[in-house]
Amino acid sequence: MTNSHEAGARPGRPLLWLPVQTAVVVALGLLVTGPLAHRWPLSAEDGVNRVLAARRTPFATALTDGASLLASTESVIVLTLVCTAVLLLVPHAPRWREAAFLAVAVAAQSAVFLLVTLVVNRERPDVPHLDPAPPTSSFPSGHVGASVALFGGLAVLASRRLHGVRRHLVTGLLLAIPLLVAFSRVYRGMHHTSDVVAGLLNGACTLALMAAALLPRPAEEAAPPAPFAHSTRRAVVVRHPRACGDGTAARVRTLLRDHGYAEQRWTETTAGDPSGALASCLGGIHPELVVVCGGDGTVRACADVVAGTGIPLAIVPCGTGNLLARNLRLPTDPVAALREALRGQAVGLDVGRIRGDGIAPTRFAVMAGAGFDAAMVRDASARLKERLGWAAYVVSAVRHLGDARMRLSIRLDGGAPLERRARMVVIGNVGTLQGGLPLLPDARPDSGRLEVVLLDPRGVTGWLAAAGYLASRAPGGRRQRASGAGTAGTRSLAHGSLEYFDAARIDLRFARPQPRELDGDVFPAGTRLTAEVEPGALRVWLPAPAEADAPARAGIPARADAPARAGIPARAGVPARAGALAGADAPAGAVPPAPEDIPTRAGTPARSDVPARAGGEGGGHGHRDARTAAQ
């Protein structure tokens, strides 16, 4: 935690570098106008201005006129005042530091510019000027420096507040404006190329110094309201030592302390114990929170220990795939994911309990599979995973496209076995893969059911049909209609390449031993898998849902007539469970009491408040008859 002395001393230090910055820019200007003036590339600058002046067009002239006007002194002053006022007046809490950062950055850049022009005297290019020439040196470009300070400063603020696609789009557009201004000043004959480069450097250096001096650190931004600062709570942190580096670990430690978790017990995973001896840690300090810093395999191992205990779990996604975090719409940045989750509420989610020959009863939170996907996970190169991330699985998948099909039987909720051939079978608690690919479009972690897909493409046509159907189910994709329905309510799609089921219990039998995987961890090949759902057994901290117009979480399709439960819209035919924690009633940062309906550990039956759907428990098949037409 930052003490008051450090906080008070920090802003002054970076400001001491402003005179150094000024001296450096002055030195560059004297070199440009002195010994380097007739050396390449400075000797070629006049030629650039002449070429641009000779090729001016009405469109380019109008475009550059607007860019120059946007970066003029009057425009920069007005825009800076407006943005500063917005930061102070519009938010619920005034953003004093951000407003000061923006205003001081623009002012400091202007001060450096004026001081440099008092020492450096450079004539403007010897071409027709399209703008009035102010009585200042051409070096450095004041327009460019001001645009970097203003629009670059706004880009810095946007990158700290926005997430996902909006963050990249907004920051990219803002950063493009100074580049456009730089081109405009050269095109319009107002500056040499080296003048605008110096302007870019001047503005960028000023921004860096002002950000270091005035903007809060990530740990300071994450600090919760005052009531939490004096509370003392206990947390166990499970850390994968390779996935979660020392820097991330330090930020997690500080963030937890700022949220009141002063007593922390850290433990690291090993190859023999992927949960990091979590069970013994729970008995030692009886924590209010378990934090998992790792990938899906680490989360799975910890969820197996925590499920059914009522202790909430917080995910710090540091692995290769992080599928559970992606499906729950957690931020991709590890510390940001924890920060947003701790500002939200704990939500009861389902887990799957699985067993088989060579697999002791254990739980999974994402997916369990056999066949093609397990072989892909098993043979993915560790070195490629470190370098390419989840793309390493794509490389491994190509090697197994020609693997033989497997024969299997599938029994749903105790019904009659169904004989099938397939290249892979996947049982999912959530359904979206990397890149937003919805392998199981209807899988939801709060439905009280597990989704099953059999993939059996025949040749290139089958693979293309399967890929096309899945792409159509992705957000923004053009929905395809089902290509046909099988017997007993099964859904056979993409010309038979995909077949979907759902059930509370799935029994799989393979004619020959098949590779198997759970949440990205490879298990020994075998001939049997039995999976059962444990509804609401795992409590997970999730960011607070937005208002009524918030989009559904990735991979969790919203239903217009379904009540929202803690930010995850309920699925058709499956009402929200009474024991689920309502997100709107949970104060940010508070640890809600353990709901009474969380099942006990191994062998816990599904709760009576989760109704069986048509063809579900006792009906023999657990299929989606009511939804087939809608697909």
XYZ file of C-alpha atoms in Angstrom:
631
model
C 0.000 0.000 0.000
C 1.362 3.473 -0.799
C 1.904 5.547 2.321
C 1.173 9.237 2.483
C 4.802 10.271 2.301
C 5.375 8.348 -0.924
C 2.133 9.626 -2.417
C 3.028 13.190 -1.646
C 6.590 12.965 -2.938
C 5.827 11.180 -6.178
C 4.275 14.008 -8.286
C 7.271 16.367 -7.948
C 9.953 14.030 -9.172
C 8.976 13.643 -12.859
C 8.431 17.394 -13.182
C 12.115 17.917 -12.492
C 12.821 16.355 -15.888
C 11.026 19.126 -17.803
C 14.118 21.370 -17.875
C 16.125 18.402 -19.105
C 13.557 17.807 -21.842
C 13.729 21.457 -22.830
C 17.518 21.339 -23.010
C 17.433 18.199 -25.156
C 14.981 19.744 -27.640
C 17.095 22.916 -27.770
C 20.207 20.852 -28.472
C 18.415 18.996 -31.267
C 17.308 22.302 -32.762
C 20.810 23.704 -32.720
C 22.129 20.580 -34.407
C 19.403 20.697 -37.058
C 20.095 24.360 -37.848
C 23.862 24.065 -37.484
C 26.327 21.228 -38.214
C 23.695 18.764 -39.453
C 21.778 21.180 -41.680
C 23.480 20.067 -44.898
C 23.762 16.379 -44.090
C 21.345 13.680 -45.157
C 18.489 13.273 -44.346
C 18.094 16.920 -43.341
C 19.489 17.987 -46.714
C 16.559 16.232 -48.436
C 13.821 17.940 -46.408
C 13.363 20.878 -48.782
C 12.820 18.413 -51.619
C 9.999 16.757 -49.665
C 8.251 20.090 -49.163
C 8.619 20.985 -52.854
C 7.223 17.632 -54.003
C 4.178 17.963 -51.731
C 3.613 21.571 -52.773
C 3.687 20.580 -56.428
C 1.120 17.814 -55.940
C -1.498 19.579 -53.862
C -5.114 18.639 -54.611
C -8.366 20.305 -53.497
C -9.335 17.308 -51.341
C -5.965 17.029 -49.584
C -5.846 20.781 -49.104
C -9.281 20.823 -47.475
C -8.423 17.811 -45.286
C -5.142 19.289 -44.072
C -6.823 22.648 -43.511
C -9.190 20.990 -41.046
C -6.343 19.151 -39.308
C -4.295 22.337 -38.924
C -7.315 24.205 -37.596
C -7.967 21.422 -35.077
C -4.420 21.808 -33.712
C -4.322 25.595 -33.741
C -3.704 27.458 -30.492
C -7.310 28.622 -30.157
C -8.760 25.166 -30.852
C -6.396 23.412 -28.444
C -7.203 25.860 -25.641
C -10.960 25.506 -26.136
C -10.863 21.702 -26.422
C -8.634 21.389 -23.364
C -11.008 23.534 -21.289
C -14.020 21.518 -22.469
C -12.387 18.153 -21.744
C -11.189 19.333 -18.343
C -14.688 20.551 -17.465
C -16.181 17.213 -18.542
C -13.757 15.306 -16.329
C -14.647 17.500 -13.370
C -18.400 17.954 -13.825
C -19.855 14.956 -15.646
C -18.650 11.934 -13.587
C -20.307 11.076 -10.260
C -16.917 11.707 -8.634
C -14.721 14.452 -10.149
C -11.592 13.081 -11.764
C -9.195 15.718 -10.482
C -6.009 13.860 -11.331
C -7.066 13.104 -14.893
C -8.221 16.683 -15.458
C -4.947 18.023 -14.057
C -2.963 15.567 -16.192
C -4.609 16.769 -19.398
C -4.450 20.480 -18.635
C -0.881 20.464 -17.314
C 0.342 18.304 -20.216
C -0.959 20.812 -22.780
C 0.429 23.766 -20.813
C 3.822 22.141 -20.188
C 4.246 21.222 -23.847
C 3.480 24.798 -24.848
C 5.994 26.135 -22.332
C 8.740 23.874 -23.650
C 7.878 24.872 -27.219
C 8.094 28.615 -26.474
C 11.403 28.252 -24.601
C 12.914 26.306 -27.497
C 11.826 28.883 -30.081
C 13.609 31.598 -28.076
C 16.924 29.813 -28.656
C 16.446 28.039 -31.989
C 15.709 30.179 -35.042
C 14.784 28.195 -38.157
C 13.180 29.565 -41.275
C 10.070 27.894 -42.636
C 10.276 25.871 -45.898
C 10.824 27.875 -49.074
C 7.478 26.884 -50.649
C 4.066 28.600 -50.813
C 2.491 28.593 -47.340
C -1.197 27.705 -47.045
C -1.491 29.085 -43.473
C -0.504 32.398 -41.931
C 3.058 32.086 -40.610
C 3.310 33.075 -36.922
C 6.464 34.924 -35.881
C 8.055 31.868 -34.268
C 10.733 29.430 -35.283
C 9.756 26.547 -37.521
C 11.460 24.209 -35.025
C 9.711 22.432 -33.346
C 6.157 22.294 -34.650
C 3.847 23.801 -32.044
C 0.734 22.446 -33.750
C 2.046 18.899 -33.655
C 3.254 19.119 -30.047
C -0.076 20.545 -28.893
C -2.060 17.860 -30.728
C 0.060 15.116 -29.135
C -0.441 16.610 -25.671
C -4.207 16.985 -26.096
C -5.304 14.023 -28.188
C -2.524 11.767 -26.957
C -3.541 12.662 -23.408
C -7.146 11.757 -24.180
C -5.908 8.461 -25.650
C -4.047 7.717 -22.405
C -7.185 8.377 -20.368
C -9.326 6.289 -22.717
C -6.910 3.357 -22.511
C -7.263 3.401 -18.722
C -11.052 3.539 -18.685
C -12.258 1.560 -21.699
C -11.985 -2.160 -22.415
C -12.145 -4.510 -25.370
C -12.800 -3.300 -28.903
C -13.903 0.173 -27.796
C -10.561 0.751 -26.107
C -8.574 -0.069 -29.250
C -10.917 1.866 -31.534
C -11.027 5.072 -29.470
C -7.316 5.173 -28.632
C -6.390 4.392 -32.230
C -8.526 7.242 -33.580
C -7.160 9.701 -31.028
C -3.554 8.762 -31.723
C -4.119 9.105 -35.460
C -4.975 12.816 -35.112
C -1.419 14.017 -34.255
C -0.054 12.013 -37.175
C -2.559 13.654 -39.487
C -1.614 17.057 -38.090
C 2.077 16.313 -38.658
C 1.453 15.443 -42.304
C -0.747 18.501 -42.727
C 1.931 20.895 -41.472
C 4.500 19.538 -43.954
C 1.958 19.372 -46.790
C 0.880 22.972 -46.225
C 4.487 24.189 -46.324
C 4.563 25.309 -42.698
C 7.241 22.941 -41.356
C 10.094 20.690 -42.355
C 9.875 16.981 -41.641
C 12.349 17.268 -38.745
C 10.177 20.044 -37.216
C 7.136 17.799 -36.941
C 9.241 14.876 -35.675
C 10.580 17.128 -32.923
C 6.998 18.195 -32.178
C 5.923 14.573 -31.825
C 8.828 13.857 -29.475
C 8.178 16.986 -27.424
C 4.510 16.146 -26.964
C 5.158 12.461 -26.222
C 7.862 13.187 -23.632
C 5.637 15.735 -21.929
C 2.799 13.214 -21.748
C 5.065 10.580 -20.246
C 6.308 12.949 -17.542
C 2.823 14.215 -16.706
C 1.411 10.698 -16.539
C 4.162 9.655 -14.133
C 3.607 12.762 -12.022
C -0.164 13.109 -11.924
C -2.011 9.934 -12.933
C -2.773 7.369 -10.210
C -1.063 4.026 -10.268
C -3.176 0.914 -10.990
C -3.107 -0.021 -7.314
C -4.369 3.457 -6.360
C -7.170 3.245 -8.934
C -8.219 -0.096 -7.517
C -8.506 1.184 -3.941
C -12.045 0.522 -2.650
C -14.214 2.890 -0.632
C -12.990 3.861 2.809
C -14.997 1.268 4.823
C -12.899 -1.552 3.330
C -9.542 0.082 4.039
C -9.723 -0.739 7.757
C -11.244 -4.226 7.552
C -9.130 -7.320 8.031
C -10.101 -10.341 5.983
C -8.367 -13.511 4.943
C -7.578 -14.744 1.444
C -5.728 -17.719 0.023
C -3.953 -17.015 -3.269
C -3.023 -19.963 -5.497
C -0.336 -18.952 -7.991
C 0.935 -20.791 -11.042
C 4.601 -19.710 -10.864
C 5.217 -19.680 -14.623
C 1.917 -18.175 -15.764
C 1.753 -15.492 -13.065
C 4.980 -13.479 -12.984
C 6.392 -11.619 -10.024
C 5.069 -8.273 -11.266
C 1.513 -9.542 -11.585
C 1.766 -11.255 -8.209
C 2.876 -8.024 -6.554
C -0.040 -6.109 -8.063
C -2.488 -8.810 -6.959
C -1.079 -8.657 -3.429
C -1.502 -4.889 -3.280
C -4.976 -4.957 -4.786
C -6.185 -7.538 -2.274
C -4.694 -5.557 0.604
C -6.447 -2.422 -0.618
C -9.730 -4.340 -0.611
C -9.286 -5.306 3.013
C -7.624 -8.719 2.610
C -4.735 -7.929 4.944
C -4.140 -11.563 5.862
C -3.004 -13.411 2.735
C -1.612 -16.889 2.396
C 0.135 -17.560 -0.898
C 0.789 -21.024 -2.264
C 2.236 -22.159 -5.584
C 1.112 -24.965 -7.836
C 3.335 -27.878 -8.765
C 3.179 -30.543 -11.445
C 1.986 -33.011 -8.832
C -0.485 -30.652 -7.140
C -2.122 -28.180 -9.556
C -4.209 -26.722 -6.707
C -1.131 -25.758 -4.687
C -2.180 -27.694 -1.560
C -5.295 -25.521 -1.401
C -7.234 -27.989 0.759
C -4.739 -27.753 3.598
C -4.623 -23.949 3.283
C -8.395 -23.713 3.679
C -8.268 -25.603 6.925
C -5.440 -23.437 8.222
C -6.919 -19.918 8.027
C -10.615 -20.388 7.017
C -10.489 -17.664 4.323
C -13.290 -15.476 3.010
C -11.838 -15.635 -0.521
C -9.735 -17.898 -2.724
C -7.863 -16.195 -5.587
C -6.584 -18.326 -8.467
C -3.736 -16.877 -10.548
C -3.359 -19.228 -13.502
C -5.073 -20.801 -16.472
C -8.089 -23.074 -16.810
C -6.224 -26.099 -15.453
C -5.322 -24.268 -12.244
C -8.858 -22.898 -11.939
C -10.287 -26.398 -12.422
C -8.083 -27.900 -9.718
C -8.981 -25.149 -7.258
C -12.683 -25.268 -8.153
C -12.643 -29.000 -7.381
C -11.481 -28.173 -3.854
C -13.666 -25.106 -3.259
C -16.954 -26.250 -4.865
C -19.625 -26.924 -2.275
C -17.811 -25.125 0.558
C -19.455 -21.713 0.069
C -16.054 -19.985 -0.185
C -16.087 -17.647 -3.212
C -13.449 -17.889 -5.915
C -11.850 -14.984 -7.800
C -10.104 -15.648 -11.123
C -6.902 -13.919 -12.218
C -6.573 -15.206 -15.821
C -2.884 -15.863 -16.498
C -2.970 -19.009 -18.644
C -2.878 -19.859 -22.327
C -6.606 -20.147 -23.002
C -8.466 -18.688 -19.994
C -11.737 -20.008 -21.420
C -13.728 -19.711 -18.198
C -12.662 -16.087 -17.767
C -13.507 -15.339 -21.406
C -16.944 -16.938 -21.104
C -17.645 -14.963 -17.943
C -16.578 -11.744 -19.726
C -13.770 -10.963 -17.334
C -11.200 -8.438 -18.591
C -8.223 -10.027 -20.312
C -5.730 -8.155 -18.132
C -5.149 -10.323 -15.026
C -5.179 -7.561 -12.416
C -8.035 -5.708 -14.122
C -10.082 -8.933 -14.010
C -9.561 -9.211 -10.254
C -10.242 -5.526 -9.697
C -13.527 -5.608 -11.626
C -14.606 -8.862 -9.959
C -14.009 -7.556 -6.444
C -16.181 -4.569 -7.292
C -19.009 -6.951 -8.215
C -20.610 -9.868 -6.411
C -20.247 -13.596 -5.835
C -22.502 -15.681 -8.099
C -23.365 -19.355 -7.840
C -22.273 -21.240 -10.992
C -22.558 -24.878 -12.019
C -19.654 -27.282 -12.242
C -19.462 -30.717 -13.826
C -18.373 -33.753 -11.828
C -16.683 -36.392 -13.933
C -15.207 -39.842 -13.458
C -14.011 -42.692 -15.642
C -11.516 -45.491 -15.933
C -8.199 -43.991 -14.857
C -9.880 -40.730 -13.744
C -10.763 -40.340 -10.077
C -13.942 -38.299 -9.449
C -13.098 -34.652 -10.056
C -14.783 -31.474 -11.200
C -14.480 -29.281 -14.278
C -15.705 -25.741 -14.876
C -15.297 -25.355 -18.655
C -15.321 -28.476 -20.845
C -14.426 -32.137 -20.842
C -13.711 -33.946 -24.072
C -12.402 -37.040 -25.780
C -11.001 -37.714 -29.232
C -9.800 -34.943 -31.530
C -9.776 -32.085 -29.005
C -7.997 -34.122 -26.319
C -5.337 -35.216 -28.827
C -4.924 -31.576 -29.885
C -4.401 -30.456 -26.273
C -2.092 -33.387 -25.530
C 0.231 -32.746 -28.485
C 0.381 -28.936 -28.355
C 3.999 -27.812 -28.064
C 4.871 -26.229 -24.725
C 7.334 -23.893 -26.463
C 4.709 -22.767 -28.961
C 2.209 -22.160 -26.169
C 4.699 -19.840 -24.502
C 5.311 -17.959 -27.750
C 1.926 -18.074 -29.508
C -0.551 -18.601 -26.675
C -3.725 -20.466 -27.610
C -2.741 -20.325 -31.315
C -0.395 -23.237 -30.529
C -3.480 -25.441 -30.279
C -4.366 -24.563 -33.865
C -0.983 -25.868 -35.015
C -1.573 -29.082 -33.080
C -5.119 -29.414 -34.439
C -3.899 -29.444 -38.051
C -1.838 -32.554 -37.281
C -4.939 -34.438 -36.129
C -7.412 -33.510 -38.870
C -6.951 -36.932 -40.462
C -7.366 -38.999 -37.262
C -9.737 -41.952 -37.453
C -13.308 -41.615 -36.234
C -14.219 -43.273 -32.943
C -17.207 -45.450 -32.107
C -19.071 -44.542 -28.942
C -22.379 -44.829 -27.147
C -23.957 -41.962 -25.253
C -26.580 -42.323 -22.511
C -28.404 -39.170 -21.382
C -30.044 -38.980 -17.952
C -30.261 -42.759 -17.696
C -32.024 -43.197 -21.048
C -31.340 -45.745 -23.750
C -27.828 -45.672 -25.196
C -27.359 -43.955 -28.553
C -24.718 -45.452 -30.852
C -22.639 -42.928 -32.737
C -19.402 -42.359 -34.672
C -17.532 -39.102 -34.186
C -14.141 -37.481 -34.284
C -14.643 -35.886 -30.895
C -17.173 -35.459 -28.127
C -17.219 -32.420 -25.839
C -19.249 -31.926 -22.657
C -19.489 -28.248 -21.762
C -20.491 -26.130 -18.812
C -19.738 -23.054 -20.969
C -19.566 -23.042 -24.721
C -17.342 -20.398 -26.288
C -13.785 -21.137 -27.432
C -10.970 -18.705 -28.217
C -11.814 -16.056 -30.753
C -15.493 -16.169 -29.751
C -16.151 -19.493 -31.537
C -19.365 -20.902 -29.991
C -18.770 -24.646 -29.970
C -21.743 -25.101 -27.621
C -23.936 -22.059 -28.329
C -26.533 -22.917 -25.661
C -24.167 -23.852 -22.837
C -24.632 -21.707 -19.729
C -22.876 -21.983 -16.376
C -26.106 -21.443 -14.433
C -28.583 -23.674 -16.307
C -28.401 -26.820 -14.172
C -27.563 -28.791 -17.333
C -24.509 -29.830 -19.316
C -24.307 -29.472 -23.089
C -22.861 -32.155 -25.369
C -21.657 -31.915 -28.956
C -20.484 -34.675 -31.265
C -18.271 -33.507 -34.123
C -18.218 -35.834 -37.104
C -17.376 -33.977 -40.337
C -16.986 -36.100 -43.481
C -14.218 -34.771 -45.699
C -13.534 -31.170 -46.603
C -17.230 -30.458 -47.161
C -18.092 -31.602 -43.657
C -15.372 -29.500 -42.061
C -16.521 -26.431 -44.013
C -20.164 -27.039 -43.082
C -19.285 -27.344 -39.380
C -17.083 -24.255 -39.479
C -19.764 -22.269 -41.311
C -22.453 -23.208 -38.823
C -20.298 -22.337 -35.805
C -19.279 -19.033 -37.392
C -22.956 -18.214 -37.916
C -23.572 -18.688 -34.180
C -20.767 -16.319 -33.189
C -21.726 -12.793 -32.119
C -22.470 -10.836 -35.261
C -22.689 -13.969 -37.393
C -25.545 -14.605 -39.783
C -27.610 -17.349 -38.167
C -28.060 -20.562 -40.148
C -31.120 -22.709 -39.733
C -30.786 -26.268 -38.538
C -30.158 -28.662 -41.397
C -32.284 -31.377 -39.873
C -33.330 -33.142 -36.698
C -32.457 -36.622 -35.573
C -34.471 -39.090 -33.564
C -35.599 -38.597 -29.966
C -35.242 -34.822 -30.168
C -31.538 -34.682 -30.990
C -30.317 -31.870 -33.215
C -28.232 -32.848 -36.201
C -26.748 -29.770 -37.833
C -24.309 -28.745 -40.565
C -25.244 -31.710 -42.783
C -24.677 -34.154 -39.943
C -21.286 -32.804 -38.925
C -22.576 -31.584 -35.554
C -25.038 -33.222 -33.170
C -26.163 -31.582 -29.927
C -27.693 -32.874 -26.702
C -28.101 -31.669 -23.143
C -28.618 -33.516 -19.883
C -27.873 -33.427 -16.181
C -25.931 -36.710 -16.498
C -24.002 -38.047 -19.488
C -22.493 -41.528 -19.764
C -20.005 -42.130 -22.579
C -18.526 -45.472 -23.652
C -15.845 -45.771 -26.342
C -15.099 -48.873 -28.384
C -11.353 -48.224 -27.995
C -9.355 -46.109 -25.489
C -9.480 -42.430 -26.421
C -7.407 -39.458 -25.217
C -9.355 -37.349 -22.724
C -9.023 -33.816 -21.338
C -10.631 -31.657 -18.662
C -10.336 -27.865 -18.903
C -7.137 -28.141 -20.922
C -5.499 -30.782 -18.702
C -4.768 -34.123 -20.388
C -5.851 -37.335 -18.656
C -4.933 -40.939 -19.531
C -6.723 -42.526 -22.481
C -9.696 -44.659 -21.524
C -13.022 -46.081 -22.607
C -15.463 -44.472 -20.146
C -16.557 -41.014 -19.019
C -19.480 -40.126 -16.772
C -20.325 -36.469 -16.158
C -22.945 -35.002 -13.824
C -23.836 -31.394 -13.158
C -23.618 -29.842 -9.687
C -25.898 -26.797 -9.963
C -24.667 -23.649 -8.267
C -21.882 -25.490 -6.452
C -19.161 -22.917 -7.183
C -19.372 -19.305 -6.072
C -17.342 -16.996 -8.320
C -16.787 -13.263 -8.003
C -17.975 -11.559 -11.198
C -18.070 -7.894 -12.227
C -21.313 -6.139 -11.426
C -23.689 -6.344 -14.409
C -24.491 -3.193 -16.329
C -27.963 -1.792 -16.522
C -30.822 -3.418 -18.410
C -29.229 -2.724 -21.771
C -25.993 -4.580 -20.928
C -25.025 -7.221 -23.488
C -25.107 -10.887 -22.589
C -21.835 -12.478 -21.510
C -19.780 -14.134 -24.247
C -21.134 -17.530 -25.077
C -24.260 -16.991 -22.926
C -27.091 -16.010 -25.267
C -29.709 -13.709 -23.827
C -33.404 -14.634 -23.935
C -35.829 -11.773 -24.228
C -38.297 -13.352 -21.773
C -35.741 -14.592 -19.270
C -35.050 -12.934 -15.922
C -31.460 -11.778 -15.528
C -29.515 -13.442 -12.718
C -26.429 -11.631 -11.511
C -25.635 -10.428 -14.988
C -26.162 -13.829 -16.680
C -29.576 -13.963 -18.412
C -31.475 -17.132 -17.663
C -31.972 -19.681 -20.417
C -35.366 -20.480 -21.843
C -37.133 -23.042 -19.726
C -34.661 -22.804 -16.875
C -35.749 -20.176 -14.317
C -33.165 -18.534 -12.106
C -32.604 -20.527 -8.924
C -33.966 -19.050 -5.737
C -30.680 -19.516 -3.945
C -28.699 -17.553 -6.516
C -27.228 -14.305 -5.379
C -28.938 -11.305 -6.948
C -26.298 -9.008 -8.319
C -28.316 -5.858 -7.793
C -28.541 -6.481 -4.046
C -24.857 -7.204 -3.450
C -22.706 -4.273 -2.350
C -19.460 -3.866 -4.214
C -16.587 -5.519 -2.412
C -18.778 -7.251 0.170
C -18.570 -10.971 0.819
C -22.157 -12.236 0.668
C -23.270 -15.052 2.987
C -23.082 -18.551 1.605
C -26.431 -19.473 0.026
C -28.216 -22.376 1.663
C -28.852 -24.141 -1.611
C -25.167 -24.760 -2.472
C -24.874 -28.546 -2.649
C -22.417 -30.486 -0.570
C -19.382 -32.027 -2.195
C -19.087 -35.384 -3.918
C -22.324 -37.111 -4.734
C -24.549 -34.097 -4.328
C -27.791 -34.545 -6.303
C -29.234 -31.800 -8.412
C -31.458 -29.450 -6.401
C -35.190 -29.774 -6.486
C -35.602 -26.159 -7.496
C -34.032 -26.858 -10.913
C -36.916 -28.317 -12.913
C -36.296 -31.064 -15.440
C -37.100 -30.021 -18.971
C -38.901 -32.012 -21.516
C -37.031 -35.209 -22.030
C -34.886 -34.485 -18.975
C -34.434 -36.383 -15.714
C -36.677 -39.375 -15.714
C -37.755 -38.829 -19.267
C -34.960 -40.815 -20.845
C -33.200 -38.224 -22.958
C -32.585 -34.585 -21.803
C -32.741 -33.094 -25.336
C -33.783 -29.650 -26.531
C -37.062 -30.461 -28.338
C -38.555 -27.066 -27.515
C -35.620 -25.187 -28.995
C -34.881 -27.209 -32.120
C -37.043 -25.057 -34.361
C -35.454 -21.877 -33.055
C -31.978 -23.039 -34.077
